[in-house]
Amino acid sequence: MDTDEEGDNDWDRSLESDMLETEGSSTDRVTSISQRVILHIDLDCFYAQVEMIRNPALRNKPLGIQQKYLIVTCNYVAREHGVNKLMSVTDAVEKCPQLVLVKGEDLTHYREMSYKVTELLMSYCPLVERLGFDENFMDVTEMVERRLKETCISDLSFNGHVYKHESMAVDEENARLAVGSVIAAEMRQAIFSTLGLTGCAGIANNKLLAKLVAGTFKPNQQTTLLPYSTAELMSSLTGLIKVPGIGYKTREKLKALGLVSVRDLQLYSLADLVREFGEVTAKRIQNLACGIDDSPVTPAGPPQSLSDEDSFKKISTLEEVQKKTEELLTSLTERMHKDGRRPHTFRLTIRQYTVTNRWFSRESRQCPIPNHTGLKITCGSSEAVPQLLGLSMKLFHKMLDTREPFHLTLLNVCFSNLQAKSSSKSSIASFFTQKCPTTTQMTSQQQVSMYDFPYFNVPANVDPYVFSQLPADVQRELLTEWRQQKPVLKIPSKHSHKTSSTRDKKSAAKGSQCNNILKYFKPN
DNA sequence: CGGGGAGCAT
DNA sequence: ATGCTCC
């Protein structure tokens, strides 16, 4: 499909490890090396913190958040009593009989708080990437560069820990990370003072290292990784599964090759690795083992899909399926209505109990949402639910012969292919022809959710709603531009030394498509 | 063994 | 378009 040019991997590796990158901002001092400064911000026991805010009486008590039979997370009081993440409720209560349990299966509050955090961070710097509900990456390179110009190096110091150092003087070499550590502290302070949440931060030259180093001092602390400590950080990992990007399946495959430790993977033959994983993945995971990661911080914008699911011991009759599905559809349709966008695709996913593949293995079927039904969803009409239920049952029959006995353990419903109102195709021009509610037209009764704009600081001549409906990468482009107040539209050039990943190429294509449109958002 | 959401391979 | 893999 998308074959990377040979040899650019070697380029990347020397680039990362020798710090000779020349692309990017060309305006800095000659001695300064243009490396990225990446923050990873990781909220402490996120669900537990949200519940302690909702009910402050829980603050001093051992608290566990329960989903089904699991403690998915717990506060630090509970941890002192030996309770841990992903412990069974039985084990946890055994360890700590006074443990207070709060059900955390409804994610609404967590989702809302999660987006508030992302939103807050975006108000400082648009390059924010979410990872799950409780982690955010930021690329603060430009912010660092700007501050460095106004700051004397002798006035700088690191905020928080520096990995494997008691203290560290700031010099020309590490000044950018030092500024990053100051920014990280400001972000954590902002999150705490406006939302009441604590968290950790990691500061490093790429996402992988920022995430890894963030976990070295917990909770509510931050750590900076200097480039020359990279090898030490990587070899401190106790197994390959600890490398973000290497999950269960990959670990098992590597184990079959005799690779268990990070060092094993670093030293293994790339050619052999390619045979097992293919070119792209082989290079990626071996680079990860070396602490090398050139993946960009990619703002996600509003979610591309909304889904709702429930799991259970057993469902084995059509009636039960209908009832559960209807419940899921009802809440999902409400969420969809608040979002304001219109879904064009519907997907039903199930998990069947089988003796062998008992844990995972989901199966799904999807179909277009009929025009009238889509409209009813966005309008919040309750008629949409029975219509969707009809679709669901059709899809269900495609997956399962319901004349045979069945045993489901999970149902999931999902709206995707979300488009900004109007039934016309995804034509970007439709952003300008459609009628949009403006801020003043919104009734106070309408929930102001994440995507409702107050967090986008758009110029006065731009309709914030229209802006909020633009594709995420276009939003990013514009935000970056407005912040810099300097009309430079970034178009990926051949001279860029970054590898052209699939994603880069996609967004490049999209970006150039949008160029004509973007000019409508610019002053003049 | 929870409840999402995203990217990639096929 | 669907499954796999990741967090």
PDB file of N, CA and C in Angstrom, chain A residues 383-438:
ATOM      1  N   GLU A 383     -38.278   8.769  17.883  1.00  0.00           N
ATOM      2  CA  GLU A 383     -38.601   7.773  16.868  1.00  0.00           C
ATOM      3  C   GLU A 383     -37.365   7.087  16.321  1.00  0.00           C
ATOM      4  N   ALA A 384     -36.230   7.719  16.478  1.00  0.00           N
ATOM      5  CA  ALA A 384     -35.011   7.159  15.903  1.00  0.00           C
ATOM      6  C   ALA A 384     -34.681   5.808  16.542  1.00  0.00           C
ATOM      7  N   VAL A 385     -34.970   5.683  17.835  1.00  0.00           N
ATOM      8  CA  VAL A 385     -34.561   4.468  18.542  1.00  0.00           C
ATOM      9  C   VAL A 385     -35.189   3.185  17.963  1.00  0.00           C
ATOM     10  N   PRO A 386     -36.526   3.142  17.801  1.00  0.00           N
ATOM     11  CA  PRO A 386     -37.089   1.925  17.201  1.00  0.00           C
ATOM     12  C   PRO A 386     -36.559   1.648  15.800  1.00  0.00           C
ATOM     13  N   GLN A 387     -36.306   2.687  15.043  1.00  0.00           N
ATOM     14  CA  GLN A 387     -35.767   2.475  13.697  1.00  0.00           C
ATOM     15  C   GLN A 387     -34.367   1.867  13.757  1.00  0.00           C
ATOM     16  N   LEU A 388     -33.572   2.382  14.675  1.00  0.00           N
ATOM     17  CA  LEU A 388     -32.227   1.843  14.840  1.00  0.00           C
ATOM     18  C   LEU A 388     -32.286   0.415  15.381  1.00  0.00           C
ATOM     19  N   LEU A 389     -33.273   0.190  16.228  1.00  0.00           N
ATOM     20  CA  LEU A 389     -33.424  -1.159  16.772  1.00  0.00           C
ATOM     21  C   LEU A 389     -33.703  -2.141  15.644  1.00  0.00           C
ATOM     22  N   GLY A 390     -34.502  -1.700  14.688  1.00  0.00           N
ATOM     23  CA  GLY A 390     -34.750  -2.534  13.515  1.00  0.00           C
ATOM     24  C   GLY A 390     -33.459  -2.843  12.769  1.00  0.00           C
ATOM     25  N   LEU A 391     -32.668  -1.811  12.531  1.00  0.00           N
ATOM     26  CA  LEU A 391     -31.367  -2.011  11.890  1.00  0.00           C
ATOM     27  C   LEU A 391     -30.516  -2.992  12.689  1.00  0.00           C
ATOM     28  N   SER A 392     -30.500  -2.791  13.990  1.00  0.00           N
ATOM     29  CA  SER A 392     -29.675  -3.628  14.862  1.00  0.00           C
ATOM     30  C   SER A 392     -30.030  -5.095  14.706  1.00  0.00           C
ATOM     31  N   MET A 393     -31.308  -5.373  14.710  1.00  0.00           N
ATOM     32  CA  MET A 393     -31.716  -6.774  14.653  1.00  0.00           C
ATOM     33  C   MET A 393     -31.377  -7.394  13.303  1.00  0.00           C
ATOM     34  N   LYS A 394     -31.465  -6.600  12.244  1.00  0.00           N
ATOM     35  CA  LYS A 394     -31.042  -7.104  10.938  1.00  0.00           C
ATOM     36  C   LYS A 394     -29.560  -7.459  10.966  1.00  0.00           C
ATOM     37  N   LEU A 395     -28.762  -6.539  11.505  1.00  0.00           N
ATOM     38  CA  LEU A 395     -27.323  -6.794  11.576  1.00  0.00           C
ATOM     39  C   LEU A 395     -27.043  -7.999  12.462  1.00  0.00           C
ATOM     40  N   PHE A 396     -27.805  -8.086  13.517  1.00  0.00           N
ATOM     41  CA  PHE A 396     -27.624  -9.197  14.445  1.00  0.00           C
ATOM     42  C   PHE A 396     -27.842 -10.531  13.743  1.00  0.00           C
ATOM     43  N   HIS A 397     -28.868 -10.587  12.918  1.00  0.00           N
ATOM     44  CA  HIS A 397     -29.151 -11.826  12.190  1.00  0.00           C
ATOM     45  C   HIS A 397     -28.069 -12.145  11.168  1.00  0.00           C
ATOM     46  N   LYS A 398     -27.383 -11.145  10.704  1.00  0.00           N
ATOM     47  CA  LYS A 398     -26.279 -11.399   9.768  1.00  0.00           C
ATOM     48  C   LYS A 398     -25.129 -12.128  10.450  1.00  0.00           C
ATOM     49  N   MET A 399     -25.003 -11.880  11.745  1.00  0.00           N
ATOM     50  CA  MET A 399     -23.877 -12.477  12.466  1.00  0.00           C
ATOM     51  C   MET A 399     -24.229 -13.825  13.064  1.00  0.00           C
ATOM     52  N   LEU A 400     -25.474 -13.985  13.409  1.00  0.00           N
ATOM     53  CA  LEU A 400     -25.846 -15.150  14.185  1.00  0.00           C
ATOM     54  C   LEU A 400     -27.056 -15.851  13.634  1.00  0.00           C
ATOM     55  N   ASP A 401     -26.983 -17.147  13.541  1.00  0.00           N
ATOM     56  CA  ASP A 401     -28.166 -17.934  13.214  1.00  0.00           C
ATOM     57  C   ASP A 401     -28.964 -18.091  14.503  1.00  0.00           C
ATOM     58  N   THR A 402     -30.032 -17.308  14.623  1.00  0.00           N
ATOM     59  CA  THR A 402     -30.734 -17.246  15.905  1.00  0.00           C
ATOM     60  C   THR A 402     -31.621 -18.465  16.153  1.00  0.00           C
ATOM     61  N   ARG A 403     -31.628 -19.378  15.162  1.00  0.00           N
ATOM     62  CA  ARG A 403     -32.362 -20.617  15.439  1.00  0.00           C
ATOM     63  C   ARG A 403     -31.512 -21.539  16.315  1.00  0.00           C
ATOM     64  N   GLU A 404     -30.201 -21.301  16.247  1.00  0.00           N
ATOM     65  CA  GLU A 404     -29.290 -22.054  17.115  1.00  0.00           C
ATOM     66  C   GLU A 404     -29.184 -21.345  18.457  1.00  0.00           C
ATOM     67  N   PRO A 405     -28.878 -22.081  19.507  1.00  0.00           N
ATOM     68  CA  PRO A 405     -28.652 -21.443  20.816  1.00  0.00           C
ATOM     69  C   PRO A 405     -27.436 -20.523  20.734  1.00  0.00           C
ATOM     70  N   PHE A 406     -27.491 -19.388  21.432  1.00  0.00           N
ATOM     71  CA  PHE A 406     -26.324 -18.511  21.459  1.00  0.00           C
ATOM     72  C   PHE A 406     -26.085 -17.989  22.864  1.00  0.00           C
ATOM     73  N   HIS A 407     -24.905 -17.459  23.065  1.00  0.00           N
ATOM     74  CA  HIS A 407     -24.494 -16.984  24.383  1.00  0.00           C
ATOM     75  C   HIS A 407     -23.622 -15.745  24.202  1.00  0.00           C
ATOM     76  N   LEU A 408     -24.242 -14.594  24.371  1.00  0.00           N
ATOM     77  CA  LEU A 408     -23.509 -13.336  24.202  1.00  0.00           C
ATOM     78  C   LEU A 408     -23.001 -12.835  25.542  1.00  0.00           C
ATOM     79  N   THR A 409     -21.841 -12.211  25.532  1.00  0.00           N
ATOM     80  CA  THR A 409     -21.328 -11.597  26.755  1.00  0.00           C
ATOM     81  C   THR A 409     -21.145 -10.097  26.599  1.00  0.00           C
ATOM     82  N   LEU A 410     -21.389  -9.586  25.381  1.00  0.00           N
ATOM     83  CA  LEU A 410     -21.234  -8.155  25.179  1.00  0.00           C
ATOM     84  C   LEU A 410     -22.037  -7.671  23.983  1.00  0.00           C
ATOM     85  N   LEU A 411     -22.600  -6.465  24.143  1.00  0.00           N
ATOM     86  CA  LEU A 411     -23.253  -5.779  23.032  1.00  0.00           C
ATOM     87  C   LEU A 411     -22.682  -4.373  22.940  1.00  0.00           C
ATOM     88  N   ASN A 412     -22.464  -3.923  21.709  1.00  0.00           N
ATOM     89  CA  ASN A 412     -21.929  -2.585  21.503  1.00  0.00           C
ATOM     90  C   ASN A 412     -22.633  -1.947  20.311  1.00  0.00           C
ATOM     91  N   VAL A 413     -23.039  -0.691  20.494  1.00  0.00           N
ATOM     92  CA  VAL A 413     -23.608   0.056  19.369  1.00  0.00           C
ATOM     93  C   VAL A 413     -22.749   1.288  19.105  1.00  0.00           C
ATOM     94  N   CYS A 414     -22.598   1.616  17.845  1.00  0.00           N
ATOM     95  CA  CYS A 414     -21.668   2.692  17.496  1.00  0.00           C
ATOM     96  C   CYS A 414     -22.171   3.522  16.324  1.00  0.00           C
ATOM     97  N   PHE A 415     -22.126   4.841  16.492  1.00  0.00           N
ATOM     98  CA  PHE A 415     -22.373   5.770  15.379  1.00  0.00           C
ATOM     99  C   PHE A 415     -21.034   6.256  14.860  1.00  0.00           C
ATOM    100  N   SER A 416     -20.838   6.177  13.562  1.00  0.00           N
ATOM    101  CA  SER A 416     -19.599   6.721  13.000  1.00  0.00           C
ATOM    102  C   SER A 416     -19.903   7.458  11.705  1.00  0.00           C
ATOM    103  N   ASN A 417     -18.840   7.828  11.021  1.00  0.00           N
ATOM    104  CA  ASN A 417     -18.996   8.635   9.813  1.00  0.00           C
ATOM    105  C   ASN A 417     -19.806   9.886  10.141  1.00  0.00           C
ATOM    106  N   LEU A 418     -19.374  10.564  11.183  1.00  0.00           N
ATOM    107  CA  LEU A 418     -20.082  11.735  11.678  1.00  0.00           C
ATOM    108  C   LEU A 418     -19.849  12.931  10.762  1.00  0.00           C
ATOM    109  N   GLN A 419     -20.955  13.554  10.387  1.00  0.00           N
ATOM    110  CA  GLN A 419     -20.807  14.708   9.505  1.00  0.00           C
ATOM    111  C   GLN A 419     -21.575  15.892  10.051  1.00  0.00           C
ATOM    112  N   ALA A 420     -21.084  17.055   9.680  1.00  0.00           N
ATOM    113  CA  ALA A 420     -21.656  18.280  10.204  1.00  0.00           C
ATOM    114  C   ALA A 420     -22.984  18.588   9.540  1.00  0.00           C
ATOM    115  N   LYS A 421     -24.047  18.083  10.102  1.00  0.00           N
ATOM    116  CA  LYS A 421     -25.398  18.348   9.610  1.00  0.00           C
ATOM    117  C   LYS A 421     -25.494  18.216   8.095  1.00  0.00           C
ATOM    118  N   SER A 422     -26.588  18.723   7.533  1.00  0.00           N
ATOM    119  CA  SER A 422     -26.860  18.698   6.097  1.00  0.00           C
ATOM    120  C   SER A 422     -26.593  17.324   5.516  1.00  0.00           C
ATOM    121  N   SER A 423     -27.495  16.882   4.675  1.00  0.00           N
ATOM    122  CA  SER A 423     -27.388  15.514   4.176  1.00  0.00           C
ATOM    123  C   SER A 423     -26.454  15.425   2.982  1.00  0.00           C
ATOM    124  N   SER A 424     -26.070  16.583   2.434  1.00  0.00           N
ATOM    125  CA  SER A 424     -25.200  16.543   1.267  1.00  0.00           C
ATOM    126  C   SER A 424     -23.901  15.850   1.629  1.00  0.00           C
ATOM    127  N   LYS A 425     -23.248  15.340   0.645  1.00  0.00           N
ATOM    128  CA  LYS A 425     -22.011  14.590   0.859  1.00  0.00           C
ATOM    129  C   LYS A 425     -21.039  15.378   1.724  1.00  0.00           C
ATOM    130  N   SER A 426     -19.915  14.817   1.966  1.00  0.00           N
ATOM    131  CA  SER A 426     -18.988  15.454   2.893  1.00  0.00           C
ATOM    132  C   SER A 426     -18.279  16.648   2.270  1.00  0.00           C
ATOM    133  N   SER A 427     -18.820  17.125   1.173  1.00  0.00           N
ATOM    134  CA  SER A 427     -18.225  18.283   0.509  1.00  0.00           C
ATOM    135  C   SER A 427     -17.886  19.385   1.501  1.00  0.00           C
ATOM    136  N   ILE A 428     -16.670  19.819   1.453  1.00  0.00           N
ATOM    137  CA  ILE A 428     -16.246  20.840   2.386  1.00  0.00           C
ATOM    138  C   ILE A 428     -17.020  22.123   2.171  1.00  0.00           C
ATOM    139  N   ALA A 429     -17.442  22.347   0.914  1.00  0.00           N
ATOM    140  CA  ALA A 429     -18.186  23.561   0.618  1.00  0.00           C
ATOM    141  C   ALA A 429     -19.456  23.643   1.432  1.00  0.00           C
ATOM    142  N   SER A 430     -19.995  22.485   1.852  1.00  0.00           N
ATOM    143  CA  SER A 430     -21.245  22.508   2.579  1.00  0.00           C
ATOM    144  C   SER A 430     -21.110  23.182   3.932  1.00  0.00           C
ATOM    145  N   PHE A 431     -19.894  23.325   4.395  1.00  0.00           N
ATOM    146  CA  PHE A 431     -19.696  24.058   5.643  1.00  0.00           C
ATOM    147  C   PHE A 431     -20.179  25.499   5.518  1.00  0.00           C
ATOM    148  N   PHE A 432     -20.183  25.971   4.293  1.00  0.00           N
ATOM    149  CA  PHE A 432     -20.509  27.374   4.100  1.00  0.00           C
ATOM    150  C   PHE A 432     -21.937  27.591   3.673  1.00  0.00           C
ATOM    151  N   THR A 433     -22.571  26.557   3.145  1.00  0.00           N
ATOM    152  CA  THR A 433     -23.937  26.719   2.686  1.00  0.00           C
ATOM    153  C   THR A 433     -24.939  26.359   3.772  1.00  0.00           C
ATOM    154  N   GLN A 434     -24.540  25.496   4.678  1.00  0.00           N
ATOM    155  CA  GLN A 434     -25.485  25.053   5.686  1.00  0.00           C
ATOM    156  C   GLN A 434     -25.792  26.174   6.668  1.00  0.00           C
ATOM    157  N   LYS A 435     -26.976  26.074   7.239  1.00  0.00           N
ATOM    158  CA  LYS A 435     -27.336  27.052   8.252  1.00  0.00           C
ATOM    159  C   LYS A 435     -26.940  26.507   9.608  1.00  0.00           C
ATOM    160  N   CYS A 436     -26.194  27.291  10.324  1.00  0.00           N
ATOM    161  CA  CYS A 436     -25.712  26.842  11.622  1.00  0.00           C
ATOM    162  C   CYS A 436     -26.280  27.707  12.719  1.00  0.00           C
ATOM    163  N   PRO A 437     -26.559  27.091  13.850  1.00  0.00           N
ATOM    164  CA  PRO A 437     -26.949  27.896  15.003  1.00  0.00           C
ATOM    165  C   PRO A 437     -25.750  28.721  15.451  1.00  0.00           C
ATOM    166  N   THR A 438     -25.975  29.942  15.836  1.00  0.00           N
ATOM    167  CA  THR A 438     -24.860  30.727  16.347  1.00  0.00           C
ATOM    168  C   THR A 438     -24.897  30.698  17.867  1.00  0.00           C
TER     169      THR A 438
END
